[in-house]
Coordinates of C-alpha atoms and ligand atoms in Angstrom, one line a residue:
M1 CA -7.9 -51.9 -31.0
K2 CA -8.5 -54.5 -28.4
L3 CA -6.7 -57.9 -28.7
T4 CA -8.3 -61.0 -27.1
W5 CA -7.7 -64.7 -27.6
E6 CA -9.4 -68.1 -26.9
P7 CA -7.8 -71.6 -27.1
I8 CA -10.0 -74.1 -28.9
T9 CA -9.9 -77.9 -29.3
L10 CA -10.7 -79.3 -32.7
N11 CA -12.0 -82.9 -33.0
L12 CA -10.8 -84.6 -36.2
R13 CA -13.3 -86.7 -38.1
T14 CA -10.6 -89.3 -38.8
P15 CA -7.4 -89.3 -36.7
F16 CA -4.9 -87.8 -39.0
R17 CA -1.6 -89.5 -39.6
I18 CA 1.2 -87.9 -41.5
A19 CA 5.0 -88.3 -41.6
H20 CA 5.3 -85.9 -38.7
G21 CA 3.0 -87.9 -36.3
T22 CA -0.7 -88.9 -35.6
F23 CA -3.2 -86.4 -34.4
P24 CA -6.8 -87.3 -33.1
Q25 CA -7.3 -83.7 -32.0
R26 CA -5.8 -80.3 -32.7
F27 CA -5.4 -77.3 -30.4
N28 CA -5.7 -73.9 -32.0
V29 CA -6.2 -70.4 -30.8
L30 CA -8.9 -67.9 -32.0
V31 CA -7.8 -64.3 -31.9
R32 CA -9.9 -61.2 -32.0
L33 CA -9.0 -57.6 -32.7
D34 CA -12.1 -55.6 -32.0
E35 CA -14.7 -57.2 -34.4
G36 CA -12.0 -58.8 -36.5
I37 CA -11.2 -62.5 -36.1
G38 CA -8.2 -64.7 -36.9
E39 CA -6.8 -68.1 -36.1
A40 CA -3.5 -69.6 -35.0
P41 CA -3.0 -73.3 -35.7
A42 CA -0.8 -74.9 -33.1
V43 CA 1.3 -77.0 -35.4
T44 CA 3.7 -78.9 -33.1
Y45 CA 6.4 -79.7 -35.7
Y46 CA 6.8 -76.0 -36.2
G47 CA 7.2 -75.5 -32.4
E48 CA 3.8 -74.0 -32.0
T49 CA 1.5 -75.0 -29.0
Q50 CA -1.5 -73.2 -27.5
D51 CA 0.9 -72.1 -24.6
V52 CA 3.4 -70.7 -27.1
I53 CA 0.7 -68.8 -28.9
T54 CA -1.2 -67.5 -25.8
E55 CA 2.2 -66.4 -24.2
Y56 CA 2.9 -64.5 -27.4
M57 CA -0.5 -62.8 -27.3
S58 CA 0.2 -61.7 -23.7
R59 CA 3.4 -59.9 -24.9
V60 CA 1.7 -58.0 -27.8
P61 CA 1.9 -54.2 -27.2
E62 CA -0.9 -51.7 -27.9
L63 CA -1.6 -51.9 -31.6
G64 CA -3.1 -48.4 -32.0
D65 CA -6.5 -47.4 -33.3
D66 CA -6.1 -47.4 -37.1
P67 CA -6.8 -50.8 -38.8
F68 CA -6.3 -49.1 -42.2
D69 CA -2.6 -48.6 -41.5
L70 CA -1.8 -52.3 -42.0
D71 CA 1.9 -52.3 -42.2
A72 CA 2.4 -49.9 -39.3
V73 CA 0.1 -52.1 -37.1
L74 CA 2.0 -55.3 -38.1
D75 CA 5.4 -53.7 -37.6
R76 CA 4.5 -53.4 -33.9
L77 CA 4.3 -57.1 -33.4
P78 CA 7.2 -58.6 -31.5
Q79 CA 9.3 -61.6 -32.7
G80 CA 8.0 -65.0 -31.8
S81 CA 5.2 -67.4 -32.7
R82 CA 4.6 -67.3 -36.4
A83 CA 1.1 -68.8 -35.9
A84 CA 0.2 -66.0 -33.5
R85 CA 1.5 -63.3 -35.8
A86 CA -0.5 -64.8 -38.7
A87 CA -3.7 -64.9 -36.5
I88 CA -3.3 -61.2 -35.7
D89 CA -2.7 -60.3 -39.4
I90 CA -5.9 -62.2 -40.3
A91 CA -7.9 -60.5 -37.6
L92 CA -6.6 -57.2 -38.7
H93 CA -7.5 -57.9 -42.4
D94 CA -11.0 -59.0 -41.2
L95 CA -11.4 -55.8 -39.2
W96 CA -10.2 -53.8 -42.2
G97 CA -12.7 -55.4 -44.6
K98 CA -15.5 -55.1 -42.1
R99 CA -14.9 -51.4 -41.5
L100 CA -14.8 -50.8 -45.3
G101 CA -17.8 -53.0 -45.8
H102 CA -16.3 -55.4 -48.5
P103 CA -15.1 -59.0 -48.6
L104 CA -11.3 -59.3 -48.9
Y105 CA -11.3 -60.8 -52.4
R106 CA -13.1 -57.6 -53.5
L107 CA -10.6 -55.3 -51.8
F108 CA -7.8 -57.2 -53.5
G109 CA -9.6 -56.9 -56.9
L110 CA -9.9 -60.7 -57.3
N111 CA -12.6 -62.7 -59.1
P112 CA -14.5 -65.0 -56.6
E113 CA -15.6 -67.2 -59.4
A114 CA -12.0 -68.0 -60.4
L115 CA -11.2 -70.6 -57.7
P116 CA -9.3 -73.8 -58.5
L117 CA -10.9 -77.0 -57.1
T118 CA -9.7 -77.9 -53.7
S119 CA -8.2 -81.3 -53.0
F120 CA -9.4 -83.6 -50.2
T121 CA -6.6 -85.0 -48.0
I122 CA -6.3 -88.7 -47.0
G123 CA -4.0 -89.3 -44.0
M124 CA -1.6 -92.2 -43.8
D125 CA -3.1 -95.6 -43.2
K126 CA -3.1 -99.1 -44.7
P127 CA -3.2 -99.0 -48.5
E128 CA -6.7 -100.6 -48.7
E129 CA -8.1 -98.2 -46.1
M130 CA -6.7 -95.1 -47.9
A131 CA -8.1 -96.5 -51.2
R132 CA -11.5 -96.9 -49.5
Q133 CA -11.5 -93.4 -48.2
A134 CA -10.4 -91.9 -51.6
K135 CA -13.2 -93.8 -53.4
E136 CA -15.9 -93.0 -50.8
S137 CA -15.0 -89.3 -50.6
G138 CA -16.1 -88.8 -54.2
Y139 CA -13.6 -85.9 -54.5
P140 CA -12.2 -85.3 -58.0
V141 CA -8.8 -84.1 -56.5
I142 CA -7.3 -86.3 -53.8
K143 CA -4.1 -85.4 -51.8
I144 CA -2.4 -88.5 -50.4
K145 CA -0.1 -88.3 -47.4
L146 CA 3.0 -90.4 -47.8
G147 CA 6.2 -91.1 -46.0
S148 CA 5.6 -94.7 -44.9
D149 CA 7.4 -97.8 -46.1
R150 CA 4.4 -98.7 -48.3
D151 CA 4.1 -95.6 -50.4
E152 CA 4.1 -97.3 -53.8
E153 CA 1.5 -99.8 -52.6
I154 CA -0.7 -96.9 -51.3
V155 CA -0.7 -94.9 -54.5
T156 CA -1.2 -98.1 -56.6
A157 CA -4.3 -99.0 -54.4
I158 CA -5.8 -95.5 -54.6
R159 CA -5.1 -95.3 -58.4
K160 CA -7.1 -98.6 -58.8
A161 CA -9.9 -97.3 -56.6
T162 CA -10.5 -93.9 -58.3
D163 CA -10.0 -91.8 -61.4
A164 CA -9.5 -88.7 -59.3
I165 CA -6.6 -86.3 -59.9
L166 CA -3.9 -87.5 -57.4
R167 CA -1.4 -85.3 -55.5
V168 CA 1.0 -86.7 -53.0
D169 CA 2.7 -85.1 -50.0
A170 CA 5.7 -86.8 -48.5
N171 CA 6.0 -84.2 -45.7
A172 CA 9.8 -84.4 -45.9
G173 CA 9.6 -88.1 -45.3
W174 CA 12.0 -89.4 -48.0
T175 CA 15.7 -89.5 -48.4
R176 CA 17.2 -88.3 -51.7
E177 CA 17.8 -91.9 -52.9
Q178 CA 14.2 -93.0 -51.9
A179 CA 12.7 -90.0 -53.7
A180 CA 14.8 -90.6 -56.8
R181 CA 13.7 -94.3 -56.9
L182 CA 10.0 -93.7 -56.0
I183 CA 9.0 -90.6 -58.0
P184 CA 9.3 -92.2 -61.4
R185 CA 7.3 -95.2 -60.3
L186 CA 4.6 -93.0 -58.7
A187 CA 4.6 -90.6 -61.7
A188 CA 3.8 -93.6 -63.9
L189 CA 0.6 -94.0 -62.0
G190 CA -0.5 -90.5 -62.9
L191 CA 0.2 -87.7 -60.4
E192 CA -0.6 -84.1 -60.7
L193 CA 2.3 -83.0 -58.3
I194 CA 4.6 -84.1 -55.5
E195 CA 4.8 -82.1 -52.3
Q196 CA 8.0 -81.8 -50.2
P197 CA 9.8 -85.1 -51.0
L198 CA 12.9 -84.2 -49.0
A199 CA 13.9 -82.6 -45.6
A200 CA 12.9 -79.0 -45.3
D201 CA 16.6 -77.7 -45.2
D202 CA 17.8 -79.9 -48.1
I203 CA 17.4 -77.3 -50.8
E204 CA 20.4 -78.7 -52.7
G205 CA 18.8 -82.1 -52.5
L206 CA 15.6 -80.7 -54.1
R207 CA 17.7 -79.1 -56.9
W208 CA 19.5 -82.4 -57.5
L209 CA 16.2 -84.3 -57.5
R210 CA 14.5 -82.0 -59.9
A211 CA 17.5 -82.1 -62.3
R212 CA 17.6 -85.9 -62.1
M213 CA 13.8 -86.2 -62.8
Q214 CA 14.1 -83.8 -65.7
A215 CA 17.0 -85.9 -67.1
E216 CA 14.8 -89.0 -66.8
G217 CA 11.9 -87.3 -68.5
V218 CA 9.7 -87.5 -65.4
K219 CA 7.3 -84.6 -65.8
V220 CA 5.6 -84.4 -62.4
P221 CA 6.1 -81.0 -60.8
I222 CA 7.8 -80.9 -57.4
V223 CA 6.6 -78.3 -55.0
A224 CA 8.1 -77.2 -51.7
D225 CA 6.0 -76.8 -48.5
E226 CA 8.1 -77.2 -45.3
S227 CA 11.1 -75.6 -47.2
A228 CA 9.1 -72.5 -48.2
H229 CA 7.9 -70.2 -45.4
T230 CA 8.3 -66.7 -46.6
A231 CA 9.0 -64.8 -49.8
Q232 CA 12.7 -64.9 -48.9
D233 CA 12.7 -68.7 -48.8
I234 CA 11.0 -68.8 -52.2
V235 CA 13.9 -66.8 -53.7
K236 CA 16.3 -69.5 -52.4
L237 CA 14.2 -72.2 -54.0
A238 CA 14.2 -70.8 -57.5
G239 CA 15.4 -73.5 -59.9
A240 CA 15.3 -76.2 -57.1
V241 CA 11.5 -76.8 -57.3
D242 CA 8.7 -76.2 -59.8
G243 CA 6.4 -74.5 -57.2
V244 CA 5.7 -73.6 -53.6
V245 CA 2.9 -74.2 -51.1
V246 CA 1.7 -71.0 -49.5
K247 CA 0.0 -71.1 -46.1
L248 CA -1.0 -68.1 -44.0
M249 CA 0.6 -69.6 -40.9
K250 CA 4.0 -69.8 -42.7
T251 CA 3.8 -66.3 -44.3
L252 CA 2.8 -64.6 -41.0
G253 CA -0.7 -64.0 -42.5
I254 CA -2.4 -62.5 -45.6
R255 CA 0.1 -59.6 -46.1
G256 CA 3.0 -62.1 -46.2
A257 CA 1.0 -64.5 -48.4
L258 CA 0.5 -61.9 -51.0
K259 CA 4.3 -61.2 -51.1
A260 CA 5.0 -64.9 -51.3
I261 CA 2.6 -65.5 -54.2
H262 CA 3.9 -62.5 -56.2
T263 CA 7.5 -63.6 -55.5
A264 CA 6.8 -67.1 -56.7
R265 CA 5.2 -65.7 -59.9
A266 CA 8.1 -63.4 -60.5
L267 CA 10.4 -66.5 -60.4
D268 CA 8.0 -68.4 -62.8
M269 CA 7.0 -70.9 -60.1
R270 CA 3.6 -72.4 -59.5
V271 CA 1.6 -71.7 -56.4
M272 CA -0.5 -74.1 -54.2
L273 CA -2.6 -72.4 -51.5
S274 CA -3.0 -74.6 -48.5
C275 CA -3.9 -74.7 -44.8
M276 CA -3.1 -76.5 -41.6
V277 CA -5.9 -78.3 -39.7
E278 CA -7.9 -75.1 -39.1
T279 CA -11.5 -74.0 -38.7
S280 CA -13.4 -72.0 -41.2
V281 CA -11.7 -68.8 -39.8
G282 CA -8.2 -69.5 -41.0
V283 CA -9.2 -71.4 -44.1
T284 CA -11.7 -68.8 -45.3
A285 CA -9.1 -66.1 -44.8
A286 CA -6.7 -68.0 -47.1
A287 CA -9.4 -68.8 -49.7
H288 CA -9.7 -65.1 -50.5
L289 CA -6.3 -65.4 -52.2
A290 CA -7.3 -68.6 -54.2
P291 CA -7.9 -66.7 -57.4
L292 CA -4.1 -66.0 -57.5
C293 CA -3.1 -69.6 -57.2
D294 CA -2.8 -72.7 -59.5
Y295 CA -3.7 -75.4 -57.0
V296 CA -5.8 -75.3 -53.8
D297 CA -5.7 -77.6 -50.8
L298 CA -8.2 -75.9 -48.4
D299 CA -10.0 -78.8 -46.8
G300 CA -9.3 -77.9 -43.2
P301 CA -13.0 -77.5 -42.1
L302 CA -13.9 -80.8 -43.9
L303 CA -11.5 -82.7 -41.6
I304 CA -13.0 -81.4 -38.3
S305 CA -16.4 -82.2 -36.7
N306 CA -16.8 -79.1 -34.4
D307 CA -16.0 -76.1 -36.5
P308 CA -17.3 -73.1 -34.4
Y309 CA -17.6 -70.9 -37.5
V310 CA -19.0 -71.0 -41.0
G311 CA -17.5 -69.2 -44.0
L312 CA -16.1 -70.8 -47.0
G313 CA -18.7 -73.1 -48.6
Y314 CA -18.1 -76.4 -50.4
D315 CA -20.1 -77.8 -53.2
G316 CA -18.0 -81.0 -53.5
A317 CA -14.5 -79.7 -54.4
R318 CA -15.8 -76.4 -55.7
M319 CA -15.4 -73.7 -53.1
V320 CA -17.8 -70.8 -52.6
L321 CA -16.4 -67.6 -51.0
P322 CA -18.8 -65.8 -48.6
M323 CA -19.9 -62.4 -49.8
R324 CA -19.9 -60.9 -46.3
P325 CA -17.4 -58.1 -45.4
G326 CA -13.9 -59.0 -44.2
I327 CA -13.1 -62.7 -44.3
G328 CA -16.8 -63.3 -44.0
V329 CA -17.2 -65.9 -41.3
V330 CA -20.0 -66.0 -38.7
P331 CA -20.5 -68.3 -35.7
S332 CA -21.9 -71.6 -36.8
Q333 CA -24.8 -71.3 -34.3
A334 CA -26.0 -68.0 -35.8
Ligands
MG1 MG1 2.3 -80.3 -47.3

C-alpha cells in the first residue's frame, strides 16, 4: 500500500477563539493510503504541526499489501504524532471499506438513522456577539466555548437569546475554586453538560468537583475531553467524571475510538463524539461511530469555508451519513 500526504490550509468562517488561543486558519494534513483517505488535524496545543505530521509520515515503514489485516498494519506504525497515526488509521479504514464495497457504519453493524443531533460551536467573544451568533445560527444544540473572565455573562446572554440546548466547554480554563463557584450558577441557566472544567492532568480535581456538585444537588454532567485520550485514560477517569469526549485524533483513529467508546460504556460513562477543526474527511470518518454515542459535536466542516471534500451531510443539526463505501467522501469539485 502506498502512503502519500498533502498539507492543506483551512480558512475559518469566523476566527475561532478558545481558552487555548485564537485561530483564523488551521493547517491540517490529508493522508492517502492507495485509494483510502484520512486527515491529521495539526492541533498546536497537543504539539501537532504540519511539520511534525509530515516528518512522521516520512518515517512510516512499508505497511504491506493487506488492508484487511487492520491491527497488523497499525502495529507497524512508529511512535510519534498522534494526529498522523489517526490519519493513517482513517485512511486504512476507508481503504478497507472501499475494497469491501460498504460504508463503515454498515461494516460495524450500526444504524445510520440513529444519529444524535450535532451541536454547533460558538467561539469565545463578547457576550452580546456570542448571543447574536447563537440566535442567528438557528441550531437547536449550541456548544459555548468558555474560559474567559465573563463566562457567566456569556451564558446568561446566550440563554436570553435562544431556547436551544446549551453545552459549555471550558477547555481546561478554570481553577477548582472557579469551577465550584461557576458551575451551580451556570447550571441554573439550564445546561446539558459541561466539558473539561479543569486542567487536563487534574483528575483528582475533577473527582473532587463532581463529588462537590453532587453534594450540592447540581445535576449537570461533567465530561472530560483534554483529560481523556485513550481507553486507558478513561479507566483512570471512572468515578471522576460522568462521561468522556472521544475524538479520532486522540484515540489514534477509528480502531482506538471503538475501544474508547466500549471502555466508557463498560464503566457506565456517557460518550460525546467530537472533532477538531477538520474537513469532511476526518469528521465523516468519526460520524460513522455516532450511533454508538450519546452526544455529538461534529461541526468541523461547518466552521470552514474551503472544505476540499464532501461527505457527512447536514440538515440543520441532523446529520446524514453518506452511503458510499468506506468513509464515503468525494472531492467537493466532483
Ligand atoms: Mg472540548
